[in-house]
Amino acid sequence: MTEQKSALRPRRHATWFHPRASLARDGWNIVVDASLDGWQHTGLRTVDFRTGEPGTAEPGTTELELGAAEIERLVVPLAGGCFVRAVTEDGALHEVELEGRASPFDGPTDCLYLPPGTRAALSGAGCVAVAEAPATTRHPLRHIARDEVTVELRGRGRASRQVHDLGTPAVLDAERLIVCEVITPAGNWSSYPPHKHDEELPGRESQLEEIYYFELEASPGAPRAPGGAAPYGLFSAAASSATEIELDERVRSGDVALVPGGFHGPAVAPPSHDLYYLNVMAGPGERVWRITDEPAHEWVRESWEREPPDDRLPYVRAAKGARP
């Protein structure tokens, strides 16, 4: 028993849940990187260039820079579009306008992959996320159009959700980075059954850190929360044989959960609001998402065979993106 405990990667020494704006730094609303204790394979930055919004960039911010580093990145417009001016390691200038969308709940967005060694500047009038992972392989800079993003419907019944493969191996050539986003209709559960990916078990499981960035929006026809009453969903994570972690959190728009390992899920949408989260994953091994379900809840997948998919999906509010 003593040997087994010593083999666990310690994960209780750091905080893995971060409320909105608690990770703000250098003009960014959120900065997740290797400066956080125990975190090494993934990163996330967000900036909201809109004025008057709580938790937005510092007043007067019109542009933010990304320095050249051994990091690959995916620029993801969350609400509105943005403009990216990038210079790759060979000195080539790339000026890319990302159309974006009205909100994270308005279908997939176009996005931009930046290879390692690229410096860039972001500007615009919306909210933008930048997913990151340490890397050295120089894959080409690539603008991924909205209609290139694969839309998947996963689960059944109250476990139905919609996944947008923004930067998964099926869509993007990269070294480490895996990026997707999930919309969970009001009242449904996603990241379910609870699962883990914290061990490199060839052909069975991959070792991946994971970031969850959350947003909530009143579902069509539902009343919005009155002023001062921020809607919230729920998110959980529990220990596995490889990772000690325990999270049972209320999650609100702008919050971040870090999952170094362990069985994580469900992410639960409240009855009146739809839940969105952006997932950033990367690890030291093969760039593939292989998972192990929590044994006590493996039966959940079999139950889906008897349930219809949620008729609210596919969930696409708008055909085109737009700047606010």
Tab-separated table of N, CA and C in Angstrom, residues 146-307:
chain	number	residue	atom	x	y	z
A	146	ARG	N	-14.763	27.655	-40.979
A	146	ARG	CA	-15.891	27.175	-40.179
A	146	ARG	C	-16.461	25.857	-40.712
A	147	ASP	N	-16.577	25.742	-42.028
A	147	ASP	CA	-17.195	24.537	-42.592
A	147	ASP	C	-16.242	23.344	-42.618
A	148	GLU	N	-14.991	23.526	-42.192
A	148	GLU	CA	-14.059	22.408	-42.046
A	148	GLU	C	-14.136	21.765	-40.668
A	149	VAL	N	-14.805	22.425	-39.740
A	149	VAL	CA	-14.905	21.918	-38.370
A	149	VAL	C	-15.943	20.801	-38.317
A	150	THR	N	-15.537	19.641	-37.842
A	150	THR	CA	-16.450	18.510	-37.703
A	150	THR	C	-17.384	18.735	-36.518
A	151	VAL	N	-18.679	18.478	-36.710
A	151	VAL	CA	-19.671	18.571	-35.637
A	151	VAL	C	-20.126	17.158	-35.293
A	152	GLU	N	-19.938	16.772	-34.042
A	152	GLU	CA	-20.333	15.443	-33.576
A	152	GLU	C	-21.469	15.558	-32.562
A	153	LEU	N	-22.393	14.619	-32.608
A	153	LEU	CA	-23.410	14.487	-31.573
A	153	LEU	C	-23.058	13.254	-30.752
A	154	ARG	N	-22.843	13.445	-29.463
A	154	ARG	CA	-22.448	12.348	-28.591
A	154	ARG	C	-23.514	12.096	-27.532
A	155	GLY	N	-23.551	10.864	-27.044
A	155	GLY	CA	-24.472	10.499	-25.986
A	155	GLY	C	-25.898	10.359	-26.482
A	156	ARG	N	-26.799	10.083	-25.565
A	156	ARG	CA	-28.223	9.953	-25.850
A	156	ARG	C	-29.011	10.496	-24.672
A	157	GLY	N	-30.289	10.757	-24.896
A	157	GLY	CA	-31.166	11.205	-23.821
A	157	GLY	C	-30.609	12.437	-23.127
A	158	ARG	N	-30.620	12.412	-21.795
A	158	ARG	CA	-30.133	13.551	-21.017
A	158	ARG	C	-28.611	13.613	-20.951
A	159	ALA	N	-27.952	12.697	-21.625
A	159	ALA	CA	-26.504	12.759	-21.760
A	159	ALA	C	-26.107	13.217	-23.167
A	160	SER	N	-27.046	13.777	-23.932
A	160	SER	CA	-26.761	14.262	-25.282
A	160	SER	C	-25.991	15.574	-25.228
A	161	ARG	N	-25.017	15.708	-26.114
A	161	ARG	CA	-24.275	16.963	-26.239
A	161	ARG	C	-23.717	17.071	-27.642
A	162	GLN	N	-23.227	18.259	-27.980
A	162	GLN	CA	-22.698	18.536	-29.311
A	162	GLN	C	-21.235	18.942	-29.195
A	163	VAL	N	-20.383	18.351	-30.027
A	163	VAL	CA	-18.948	18.592	-29.972
A	163	VAL	C	-18.478	19.198	-31.296
A	164	HIS	N	-17.679	20.253	-31.207
A	164	HIS	CA	-17.063	20.874	-32.374
A	164	HIS	C	-15.570	20.557	-32.352
A	165	ASP	N	-15.095	19.824	-33.351
A	165	ASP	CA	-13.683	19.436	-33.421
A	165	ASP	C	-12.881	20.548	-34.084
A	166	LEU	N	-12.474	21.525	-33.295
A	166	LEU	CA	-11.753	22.679	-33.822
A	166	LEU	C	-10.313	22.331	-34.185
A	167	GLY	N	-9.650	21.601	-33.284
A	167	GLY	CA	-8.246	21.291	-33.494
A	167	GLY	C	-7.917	19.896	-33.016
A	168	THR	N	-8.716	18.924	-33.427
A	168	THR	CA	-8.474	17.524	-33.091
A	168	THR	C	-7.649	16.872	-34.206
A	169	PRO	N	-7.095	15.688	-33.968
A	169	PRO	CA	-6.325	15.025	-35.035
A	169	PRO	C	-7.114	14.800	-36.317
A	170	ALA	N	-8.443	14.714	-36.229
A	170	ALA	CA	-9.248	14.510	-37.425
A	170	ALA	C	-9.297	15.747	-38.314
A	171	VAL	N	-8.985	16.901	-37.747
A	171	VAL	CA	-9.137	18.174	-38.464
A	171	VAL	C	-7.802	18.869	-38.701
A	172	LEU	N	-6.865	18.735	-37.761
A	172	LEU	CA	-5.661	19.561	-37.762
A	172	LEU	C	-4.407	18.715	-37.553
A	173	ASP	N	-3.370	18.993	-38.356
A	173	ASP	CA	-2.046	18.425	-38.116
A	173	ASP	C	-1.323	19.302	-37.095
A	174	ALA	N	-0.952	18.712	-35.971
A	174	ALA	CA	-0.234	19.408	-34.919
A	174	ALA	C	0.631	18.387	-34.197
A	175	GLU	N	1.488	18.862	-33.290
A	175	GLU	CA	2.357	17.936	-32.564
A	175	GLU	C	1.696	17.416	-31.295
A	176	ARG	N	1.126	18.302	-30.491
A	176	ARG	CA	0.572	17.917	-29.192
A	176	ARG	C	-0.869	18.364	-28.984
A	177	LEU	N	-1.224	19.496	-29.520
A	177	LEU	CA	-2.453	20.190	-29.166
A	177	LEU	C	-3.705	19.482	-29.679
A	178	ILE	N	-4.691	19.326	-28.794
A	178	ILE	CA	-6.019	18.832	-29.145
A	178	ILE	C	-7.026	19.829	-28.580
A	179	VAL	N	-7.898	20.360	-29.442
A	179	VAL	CA	-8.853	21.388	-29.010
A	179	VAL	C	-10.238	21.055	-29.552
A	180	CYS	N	-11.222	21.086	-28.669
A	180	CYS	CA	-12.610	20.947	-29.091
A	180	CYS	C	-13.478	21.788	-28.176
A	181	GLU	N	-14.732	21.951	-28.537
A	181	GLU	CA	-15.687	22.662	-27.690
A	181	GLU	C	-16.977	21.865	-27.644
A	182	VAL	N	-17.677	21.992	-26.521
A	182	VAL	CA	-18.863	21.178	-26.270
A	182	VAL	C	-20.011	22.084	-25.837
A	183	ILE	N	-21.200	21.846	-26.420
A	183	ILE	CA	-22.425	22.517	-25.991
A	183	ILE	C	-23.340	21.468	-25.392
A	184	THR	N	-23.748	21.713	-24.150
A	184	THR	CA	-24.629	20.809	-23.425
A	184	THR	C	-25.966	21.505	-23.212
A	185	PRO	N	-27.057	21.014	-23.827
A	185	PRO	CA	-28.360	21.680	-23.655
A	185	PRO	C	-28.810	21.693	-22.198
A	186	ALA	N	-29.642	22.661	-21.871
A	186	ALA	CA	-30.126	22.851	-20.508
A	186	ALA	C	-30.638	21.542	-19.920
A	187	GLY	N	-30.189	21.247	-18.705
A	187	GLY	CA	-30.634	20.058	-17.997
A	187	GLY	C	-29.875	18.793	-18.316
A	188	ASN	N	-28.968	18.830	-19.284
A	188	ASN	CA	-28.234	17.630	-19.677
A	188	ASN	C	-26.886	17.517	-18.974
A	189	TRP	N	-26.323	16.313	-19.045
A	189	TRP	CA	-24.993	16.028	-18.513
A	189	TRP	C	-24.049	15.743	-19.682
A	190	SER	N	-22.802	16.244	-19.575
A	190	SER	CA	-21.768	15.873	-20.536
A	190	SER	C	-20.495	15.523	-19.770
A	191	SER	N	-19.414	15.217	-20.521
A	191	SER	CA	-18.240	14.596	-19.883
A	191	SER	C	-18.719	13.441	-19.014
A	192	TYR	N	-19.586	12.624	-19.601
A	192	TYR	CA	-20.276	11.573	-18.854
A	192	TYR	C	-20.404	10.344	-19.729
A	193	PRO	N	-20.145	9.143	-19.242
A	193	PRO	CA	-19.786	8.838	-17.859
A	193	PRO	C	-18.410	9.393	-17.485
A	194	PRO	N	-18.150	9.560	-16.170
A	194	PRO	CA	-16.823	10.042	-15.762
A	194	PRO	C	-15.737	9.157	-16.358
A	195	HIS	N	-14.654	9.772	-16.785
A	195	HIS	CA	-13.606	9.050	-17.484
A	195	HIS	C	-12.260	9.670	-17.148
A	196	LYS	N	-11.207	8.992	-17.518
A	196	LYS	CA	-9.869	9.517	-17.254
A	196	LYS	C	-8.970	9.294	-18.462
A	197	HIS	N	-7.902	10.085	-18.527
A	197	HIS	CA	-6.829	9.886	-19.504
A	197	HIS	C	-5.542	10.407	-18.861
A	198	ASP	N	-5.082	9.675	-17.840
A	198	ASP	CA	-3.901	10.109	-17.097
A	198	ASP	C	-2.776	9.067	-17.067
A	199	GLU	N	-2.885	8.048	-17.923
A	199	GLU	CA	-1.824	7.053	-18.044
A	199	GLU	C	-1.618	6.718	-19.520
A	200	GLU	N	-0.370	6.497	-19.895
A	200	GLU	CA	-0.050	6.106	-21.266
A	200	GLU	C	-0.108	4.594	-21.346
A	201	LEU	N	-1.242	4.065	-21.820
A	201	LEU	CA	-1.456	2.630	-21.963
A	201	LEU	C	-1.709	2.367	-23.442
A	202	PRO	N	-0.707	1.949	-24.194
A	202	PRO	CA	-0.816	1.856	-25.656
A	202	PRO	C	-2.079	1.131	-26.114
A	203	GLY	N	-2.799	1.801	-27.005
A	203	GLY	CA	-4.025	1.252	-27.556
A	203	GLY	C	-5.228	1.335	-26.652
A	204	ARG	N	-5.047	1.756	-25.398
A	204	ARG	CA	-6.155	1.780	-24.432
A	204	ARG	C	-6.411	3.162	-23.852
A	205	GLU	N	-5.353	3.867	-23.490
A	205	GLU	CA	-5.532	5.155	-22.813
A	205	GLU	C	-4.331	6.045	-23.097
A	206	SER	N	-4.572	7.354	-23.203
A	206	SER	CA	-3.491	8.315	-23.412
A	206	SER	C	-3.394	9.245	-22.209
A	207	GLN	N	-2.205	9.788	-21.982
A	207	GLN	CA	-1.986	10.706	-20.868
A	207	GLN	C	-2.110	12.135	-21.367
A	208	LEU	N	-3.158	12.815	-20.942
A	208	LEU	CA	-3.446	14.171	-21.406
A	208	LEU	C	-3.889	15.049	-20.244
A	209	GLU	N	-3.235	16.190	-20.069
A	209	GLU	CA	-3.801	17.257	-19.243
A	209	GLU	C	-5.018	17.815	-19.976
A	210	GLU	N	-5.940	18.422	-19.220
A	210	GLU	CA	-7.123	18.995	-19.869
A	210	GLU	C	-7.559	20.263	-19.153
A	211	ILE	N	-7.912	21.264	-19.951
A	211	ILE	CA	-8.454	22.526	-19.449
A	211	ILE	C	-9.913	22.626	-19.869
A	212	TYR	N	-10.770	23.048	-18.951
A	212	TYR	CA	-12.167	23.369	-19.244
A	212	TYR	C	-12.364	24.866	-19.021
A	213	TYR	N	-12.817	25.566	-20.062
A	213	TYR	CA	-13.229	26.974	-19.941
A	213	TYR	C	-14.733	27.031	-20.165
A	214	PHE	N	-15.498	27.604	-19.223
A	214	PHE	CA	-16.953	27.518	-19.227
A	214	PHE	C	-17.637	28.834	-19.608
A	215	GLU	N	-18.787	28.698	-20.290
A	215	GLU	CA	-19.730	29.793	-20.513
A	215	GLU	C	-21.145	29.229	-20.354
A	216	LEU	N	-22.079	30.066	-19.899
A	216	LEU	CA	-23.489	29.690	-19.834
A	216	LEU	C	-24.327	30.755	-20.518
A	217	GLU	N	-25.424	30.321	-21.141
A	217	GLU	CA	-26.335	31.229	-21.841
A	217	GLU	C	-27.748	30.699	-21.689
A	218	ALA	N	-28.713	31.610	-21.472
A	218	ALA	CA	-30.109	31.185	-21.369
A	218	ALA	C	-30.504	30.418	-22.620
A	219	SER	N	-31.110	29.263	-22.448
A	219	SER	CA	-31.515	28.458	-23.599
A	219	SER	C	-32.679	29.138	-24.307
A	220	PRO	N	-32.875	28.875	-25.611
A	220	PRO	CA	-33.938	29.547	-26.366
A	220	PRO	C	-35.289	29.411	-25.675
A	221	GLY	N	-35.941	30.552	-25.460
A	221	GLY	CA	-37.257	30.568	-24.834
A	221	GLY	C	-37.240	30.604	-23.325
A	222	ALA	N	-36.090	30.426	-22.704
A	222	ALA	CA	-35.998	30.432	-21.244
A	222	ALA	C	-35.692	31.839	-20.750
A	223	PRO	N	-36.151	32.200	-19.562
A	223	PRO	CA	-35.852	33.536	-19.029
A	223	PRO	C	-34.391	33.654	-18.655
A	224	ARG	N	-33.837	34.825	-18.859
A	224	ARG	CA	-32.469	35.080	-18.418
A	224	ARG	C	-32.457	35.334	-16.917
A	225	ALA	N	-31.344	35.012	-16.283
A	225	ALA	CA	-31.220	35.274	-14.851
A	225	ALA	C	-31.276	36.775	-14.613
A	226	PRO	N	-31.989	37.222	-13.570
A	226	PRO	CA	-32.042	38.659	-13.284
A	226	PRO	C	-30.672	39.185	-12.890
A	227	GLY	N	-30.513	40.506	-12.945
A	227	GLY	CA	-29.234	41.122	-12.626
A	227	GLY	C	-28.684	40.661	-11.291
A	228	GLY	N	-27.412	40.316	-11.281
A	228	GLY	CA	-26.763	39.882	-10.050
A	228	GLY	C	-26.889	38.401	-9.766
A	229	ALA	N	-27.755	37.694	-10.497
A	229	ALA	CA	-27.928	36.252	-10.277
A	229	ALA	C	-27.226	35.509	-11.401
A	230	ALA	N	-25.962	35.186	-11.208
A	230	ALA	CA	-25.186	34.511	-12.244
A	230	ALA	C	-25.574	33.037	-12.294
A	231	PRO	N	-26.050	32.541	-13.440
A	231	PRO	CA	-26.387	31.114	-13.544
A	231	PRO	C	-25.137	30.256	-13.379
A	232	TYR	N	-25.316	29.032	-12.922
A	232	TYR	CA	-24.176	28.155	-12.751
A	232	TYR	C	-24.521	26.726	-13.114
A	233	GLY	N	-23.506	26.017	-13.591
A	233	GLY	CA	-23.582	24.589	-13.792
A	233	GLY	C	-22.733	23.905	-12.733
A	234	LEU	N	-22.499	22.610	-12.905
A	234	LEU	CA	-21.716	21.836	-11.949
A	234	LEU	C	-20.639	21.047	-12.687
A	235	PHE	N	-19.513	20.863	-12.017
A	235	PHE	CA	-18.425	20.072	-12.599
A	235	PHE	C	-17.714	19.313	-11.495
A	236	SER	N	-17.391	18.036	-11.777
A	236	SER	CA	-16.755	17.191	-10.769
A	236	SER	C	-15.542	16.473	-11.342
A	237	ALA	N	-14.616	16.150	-10.455
A	237	ALA	CA	-13.486	15.279	-10.779
A	237	ALA	C	-13.115	14.516	-9.517
A	238	ALA	N	-12.656	13.273	-9.679
A	238	ALA	CA	-12.327	12.423	-8.543
A	238	ALA	C	-11.053	11.648	-8.823
A	239	ALA	N	-10.447	11.145	-7.776
A	239	ALA	CA	-9.154	10.469	-7.875
A	239	ALA	C	-9.230	9.186	-8.688
A	240	SER	N	-8.120	8.878	-9.349
A	240	SER	CA	-7.919	7.594	-10.014
A	240	SER	C	-6.720	6.914	-9.347
A	241	SER	N	-6.322	5.774	-9.851
A	241	SER	CA	-5.149	5.098	-9.297
A	241	SER	C	-3.859	5.849	-9.593
A	242	ALA	N	-3.897	6.782	-10.553
A	242	ALA	CA	-2.701	7.523	-10.940
A	242	ALA	C	-2.689	8.958	-10.448
A	243	THR	N	-3.842	9.518	-10.117
A	243	THR	CA	-3.928	10.942	-9.792
A	243	THR	C	-4.869	11.187	-8.627
A	244	GLU	N	-4.416	11.975	-7.667
A	244	GLU	CA	-5.267	12.407	-6.573
A	244	GLU	C	-5.856	13.770	-6.925
A	245	ILE	N	-7.161	13.850	-6.975
A	245	ILE	CA	-7.841	15.108	-7.254
A	245	ILE	C	-9.263	15.001	-6.752
A	246	GLU	N	-9.818	16.113	-6.317
A	246	GLU	CA	-11.214	16.144	-5.906
A	246	GLU	C	-11.780	17.524	-6.212
A	247	LEU	N	-12.748	17.573	-7.118
A	247	LEU	CA	-13.414	18.815	-7.487
A	247	LEU	C	-14.919	18.591	-7.485
A	248	ASP	N	-15.646	19.450	-6.838
A	248	ASP	CA	-17.109	19.506	-6.926
A	248	ASP	C	-17.457	20.979	-6.899
A	249	GLU	N	-17.568	21.585	-8.070
A	249	GLU	CA	-17.640	23.037	-8.161
A	249	GLU	C	-18.886	23.530	-8.894
A	250	ARG	N	-19.394	24.685	-8.442
A	250	ARG	CA	-20.320	25.464	-9.254
A	250	ARG	C	-19.494	26.205	-10.290
A	251	VAL	N	-19.866	26.117	-11.563
A	251	VAL	CA	-19.101	26.777	-12.619
A	251	VAL	C	-19.972	27.831	-13.289
A	252	ARG	N	-19.382	29.005	-13.482
A	252	ARG	CA	-20.064	30.139	-14.103
A	252	ARG	C	-19.281	30.609	-15.316
A	253	SER	N	-19.853	31.504	-16.098
A	253	SER	CA	-19.179	32.011	-17.288
A	253	SER	C	-17.824	32.610	-16.923
A	254	GLY	N	-16.803	32.175	-17.644
A	254	GLY	CA	-15.457	32.682	-17.414
A	254	GLY	C	-14.629	31.868	-16.457
A	255	ASP	N	-15.214	30.861	-15.801
A	255	ASP	CA	-14.467	30.011	-14.873
A	255	ASP	C	-13.625	28.990	-15.636
A	256	VAL	N	-12.584	28.504	-14.961
A	256	VAL	CA	-11.676	27.526	-15.547
A	256	VAL	C	-11.456	26.383	-14.561
A	257	ALA	N	-11.545	25.149	-15.053
A	257	ALA	CA	-11.172	23.966	-14.282
A	257	ALA	C	-9.983	23.311	-14.966
A	258	LEU	N	-8.972	22.976	-14.187
A	258	LEU	CA	-7.800	22.281	-14.690
A	258	LEU	C	-7.876	20.828	-14.240
A	259	VAL	N	-7.668	19.916	-15.184
A	259	VAL	CA	-7.773	18.492	-14.885
A	259	VAL	C	-6.434	17.834	-15.226
A	260	PRO	N	-5.556	17.683	-14.224
A	260	PRO	CA	-4.279	17.025	-14.471
A	260	PRO	C	-4.427	15.532	-14.661
A	261	GLY	N	-5.545	14.976	-14.222
A	261	GLY	CA	-5.822	13.557	-14.326
A	261	GLY	C	-7.010	13.220	-13.458
A	262	GLY	N	-7.235	11.947	-13.246
A	262	GLY	CA	-8.368	11.513	-12.451
A	262	GLY	C	-9.621	11.348	-13.299
A	263	PHE	N	-10.643	10.767	-12.692
A	263	PHE	CA	-11.935	10.602	-13.362
A	263	PHE	C	-12.679	11.930	-13.303
A	264	HIS	N	-12.937	12.527	-14.472
A	264	HIS	CA	-13.591	13.824	-14.484
A	264	HIS	C	-14.929	13.746	-15.203
A	265	GLY	N	-15.857	14.554	-14.731
A	265	GLY	CA	-17.224	14.548	-15.180
A	265	GLY	C	-18.121	14.088	-14.049
A	266	PRO	N	-19.407	14.438	-14.160
A	266	PRO	CA	-20.018	15.126	-15.298
A	266	PRO	C	-19.863	16.648	-15.235
A	267	ALA	N	-20.113	17.283	-16.391
A	267	ALA	CA	-20.362	18.713	-16.470
A	267	ALA	C	-21.864	18.858	-16.691
A	268	VAL	N	-22.529	19.546	-15.796
A	268	VAL	CA	-23.993	19.552	-15.754
A	268	VAL	C	-24.533	20.943	-16.064
A	269	ALA	N	-25.441	21.017	-17.035
A	269	ALA	CA	-26.096	22.282	-17.380
A	269	ALA	C	-27.341	22.464	-16.515
A	270	PRO	N	-27.605	23.685	-16.013
A	270	PRO	CA	-28.809	23.912	-15.219
A	270	PRO	C	-30.054	23.840	-16.098
A	271	PRO	N	-31.244	23.736	-15.512
A	271	PRO	CA	-32.463	23.546	-16.313
A	271	PRO	C	-32.760	24.653	-17.321
A	272	SER	N	-32.359	25.897	-17.025
A	272	SER	CA	-32.754	27.014	-17.884
A	272	SER	C	-31.641	27.543	-18.770
A	273	HIS	N	-30.422	27.056	-18.583
A	273	HIS	CA	-29.276	27.594	-19.317
A	273	HIS	C	-28.484	26.471	-19.981
A	274	ASP	N	-28.009	26.750	-21.207
A	274	ASP	CA	-27.125	25.831	-21.905
A	274	ASP	C	-25.691	26.078	-21.448
A	275	LEU	N	-24.914	25.014	-21.429
A	275	LEU	CA	-23.536	25.071	-20.941
A	275	LEU	C	-22.572	24.863	-22.106
A	276	TYR	N	-21.579	25.726	-22.189
A	276	TYR	CA	-20.514	25.628	-23.182
A	276	TYR	C	-19.194	25.432	-22.454
A	277	TYR	N	-18.338	24.585	-22.999
A	277	TYR	CA	-16.955	24.601	-22.530
A	277	TYR	C	-15.995	24.335	-23.669
A	278	LEU	N	-14.860	25.024	-23.585
A	278	LEU	CA	-13.739	24.839	-24.494
A	278	LEU	C	-12.756	23.902	-23.812
A	279	ASN	N	-12.377	22.830	-24.492
A	279	ASN	CA	-11.408	21.872	-23.968
A	279	ASN	C	-10.075	22.019	-24.675
A	280	VAL	N	-9.004	22.107	-23.894
A	280	VAL	CA	-7.641	22.101	-24.413
A	280	VAL	C	-6.930	20.902	-23.794
A	281	MET	N	-6.387	20.025	-24.634
A	281	MET	CA	-5.701	18.826	-24.144
A	281	MET	C	-4.344	18.676	-24.814
A	282	ALA	N	-3.394	18.143	-24.060
A	282	ALA	CA	-2.082	17.778	-24.592
A	282	ALA	C	-1.378	16.951	-23.526
A	283	GLY	N	-0.387	16.175	-23.970
A	283	GLY	CA	0.353	15.351	-23.028
A	283	GLY	C	1.706	14.973	-23.584
A	284	PRO	N	2.422	14.147	-22.845
A	284	PRO	CA	3.789	13.801	-23.245
A	284	PRO	C	3.874	12.688	-24.275
A	285	GLY	N	2.762	12.000	-24.542
A	285	GLY	CA	2.796	10.850	-25.434
A	285	GLY	C	2.120	11.097	-26.763
A	286	GLU	N	1.491	10.062	-27.280
A	286	GLU	CA	0.843	10.119	-28.582
A	286	GLU	C	-0.307	11.128	-28.578
A	287	ARG	N	-0.451	11.853	-29.680
A	287	ARG	CA	-1.538	12.838	-29.804
A	287	ARG	C	-2.825	12.114	-30.202
A	288	VAL	N	-3.469	11.548	-29.210
A	288	VAL	CA	-4.700	10.808	-29.439
A	288	VAL	C	-5.505	10.831	-28.151
A	289	TRP	N	-6.836	10.877	-28.293
A	289	TRP	CA	-7.736	10.896	-27.133
A	289	TRP	C	-8.264	9.493	-26.906
A	290	ARG	N	-7.650	8.806	-25.955
A	290	ARG	CA	-8.135	7.483	-25.546
A	290	ARG	C	-8.460	7.552	-24.061
A	291	ILE	N	-9.607	7.019	-23.680
A	291	ILE	CA	-10.084	7.200	-22.320
A	291	ILE	C	-10.441	5.870	-21.673
A	292	THR	N	-10.483	5.899	-20.340
A	292	THR	CA	-10.987	4.790	-19.547
A	292	THR	C	-12.160	5.294	-18.719
A	293	ASP	N	-13.331	4.692	-18.899
A	293	ASP	CA	-14.497	5.073	-18.105
A	293	ASP	C	-14.329	4.636	-16.654
A	294	GLU	N	-14.912	5.405	-15.752
A	294	GLU	CA	-14.945	4.995	-14.349
A	294	GLU	C	-15.719	3.672	-14.268
A	295	PRO	N	-15.115	2.618	-13.733
A	295	PRO	CA	-15.739	1.288	-13.803
A	295	PRO	C	-17.174	1.238	-13.283
A	296	ALA	N	-17.476	1.983	-12.232
A	296	ALA	CA	-18.822	1.916	-11.654
A	296	ALA	C	-19.880	2.520	-12.562
A	297	HIS	N	-19.445	3.247	-13.612
A	297	HIS	CA	-20.413	3.924	-14.474
A	297	HIS	C	-20.281	3.533	-15.943
A	298	GLU	N	-19.574	2.442	-16.222
A	298	GLU	CA	-19.454	1.978	-17.611
A	298	GLU	C	-20.808	1.617	-18.219
A	299	TRP	N	-21.739	1.192	-17.384
A	299	TRP	CA	-23.065	0.778	-17.856
A	299	TRP	C	-23.828	1.907	-18.542
A	300	VAL	N	-23.431	3.156	-18.280
A	300	VAL	CA	-24.165	4.295	-18.825
A	300	VAL	C	-24.194	4.250	-20.348
A	301	ARG	N	-23.068	3.909	-20.961
A	301	ARG	CA	-23.014	3.892	-22.430
A	301	ARG	C	-23.979	2.850	-23.000
A	302	GLU	N	-24.107	1.717	-22.346
A	302	GLU	CA	-25.030	0.690	-22.811
A	302	GLU	C	-26.475	1.167	-22.718
A	303	SER	N	-26.781	1.993	-21.713
A	303	SER	CA	-28.157	2.485	-21.551
A	303	SER	C	-28.583	3.392	-22.694
A	304	TRP	N	-27.609	4.007	-23.390
A	304	TRP	CA	-27.944	4.918	-24.480
A	304	TRP	C	-28.640	4.202	-25.631
A	305	GLU	N	-28.409	2.907	-25.757
A	305	GLU	CA	-29.029	2.162	-26.854
A	305	GLU	C	-30.551	2.175	-26.758
A	306	ARG	N	-31.062	2.432	-25.554
A	306	ARG	CA	-32.518	2.434	-25.343
A	306	ARG	C	-33.102	3.836	-25.311
A	307	GLU	N	-32.258	4.873	-25.525
A	307	GLU	CA	-32.732	6.245	-25.425
A	307	GLU	C	-32.577	6.965	-26.759
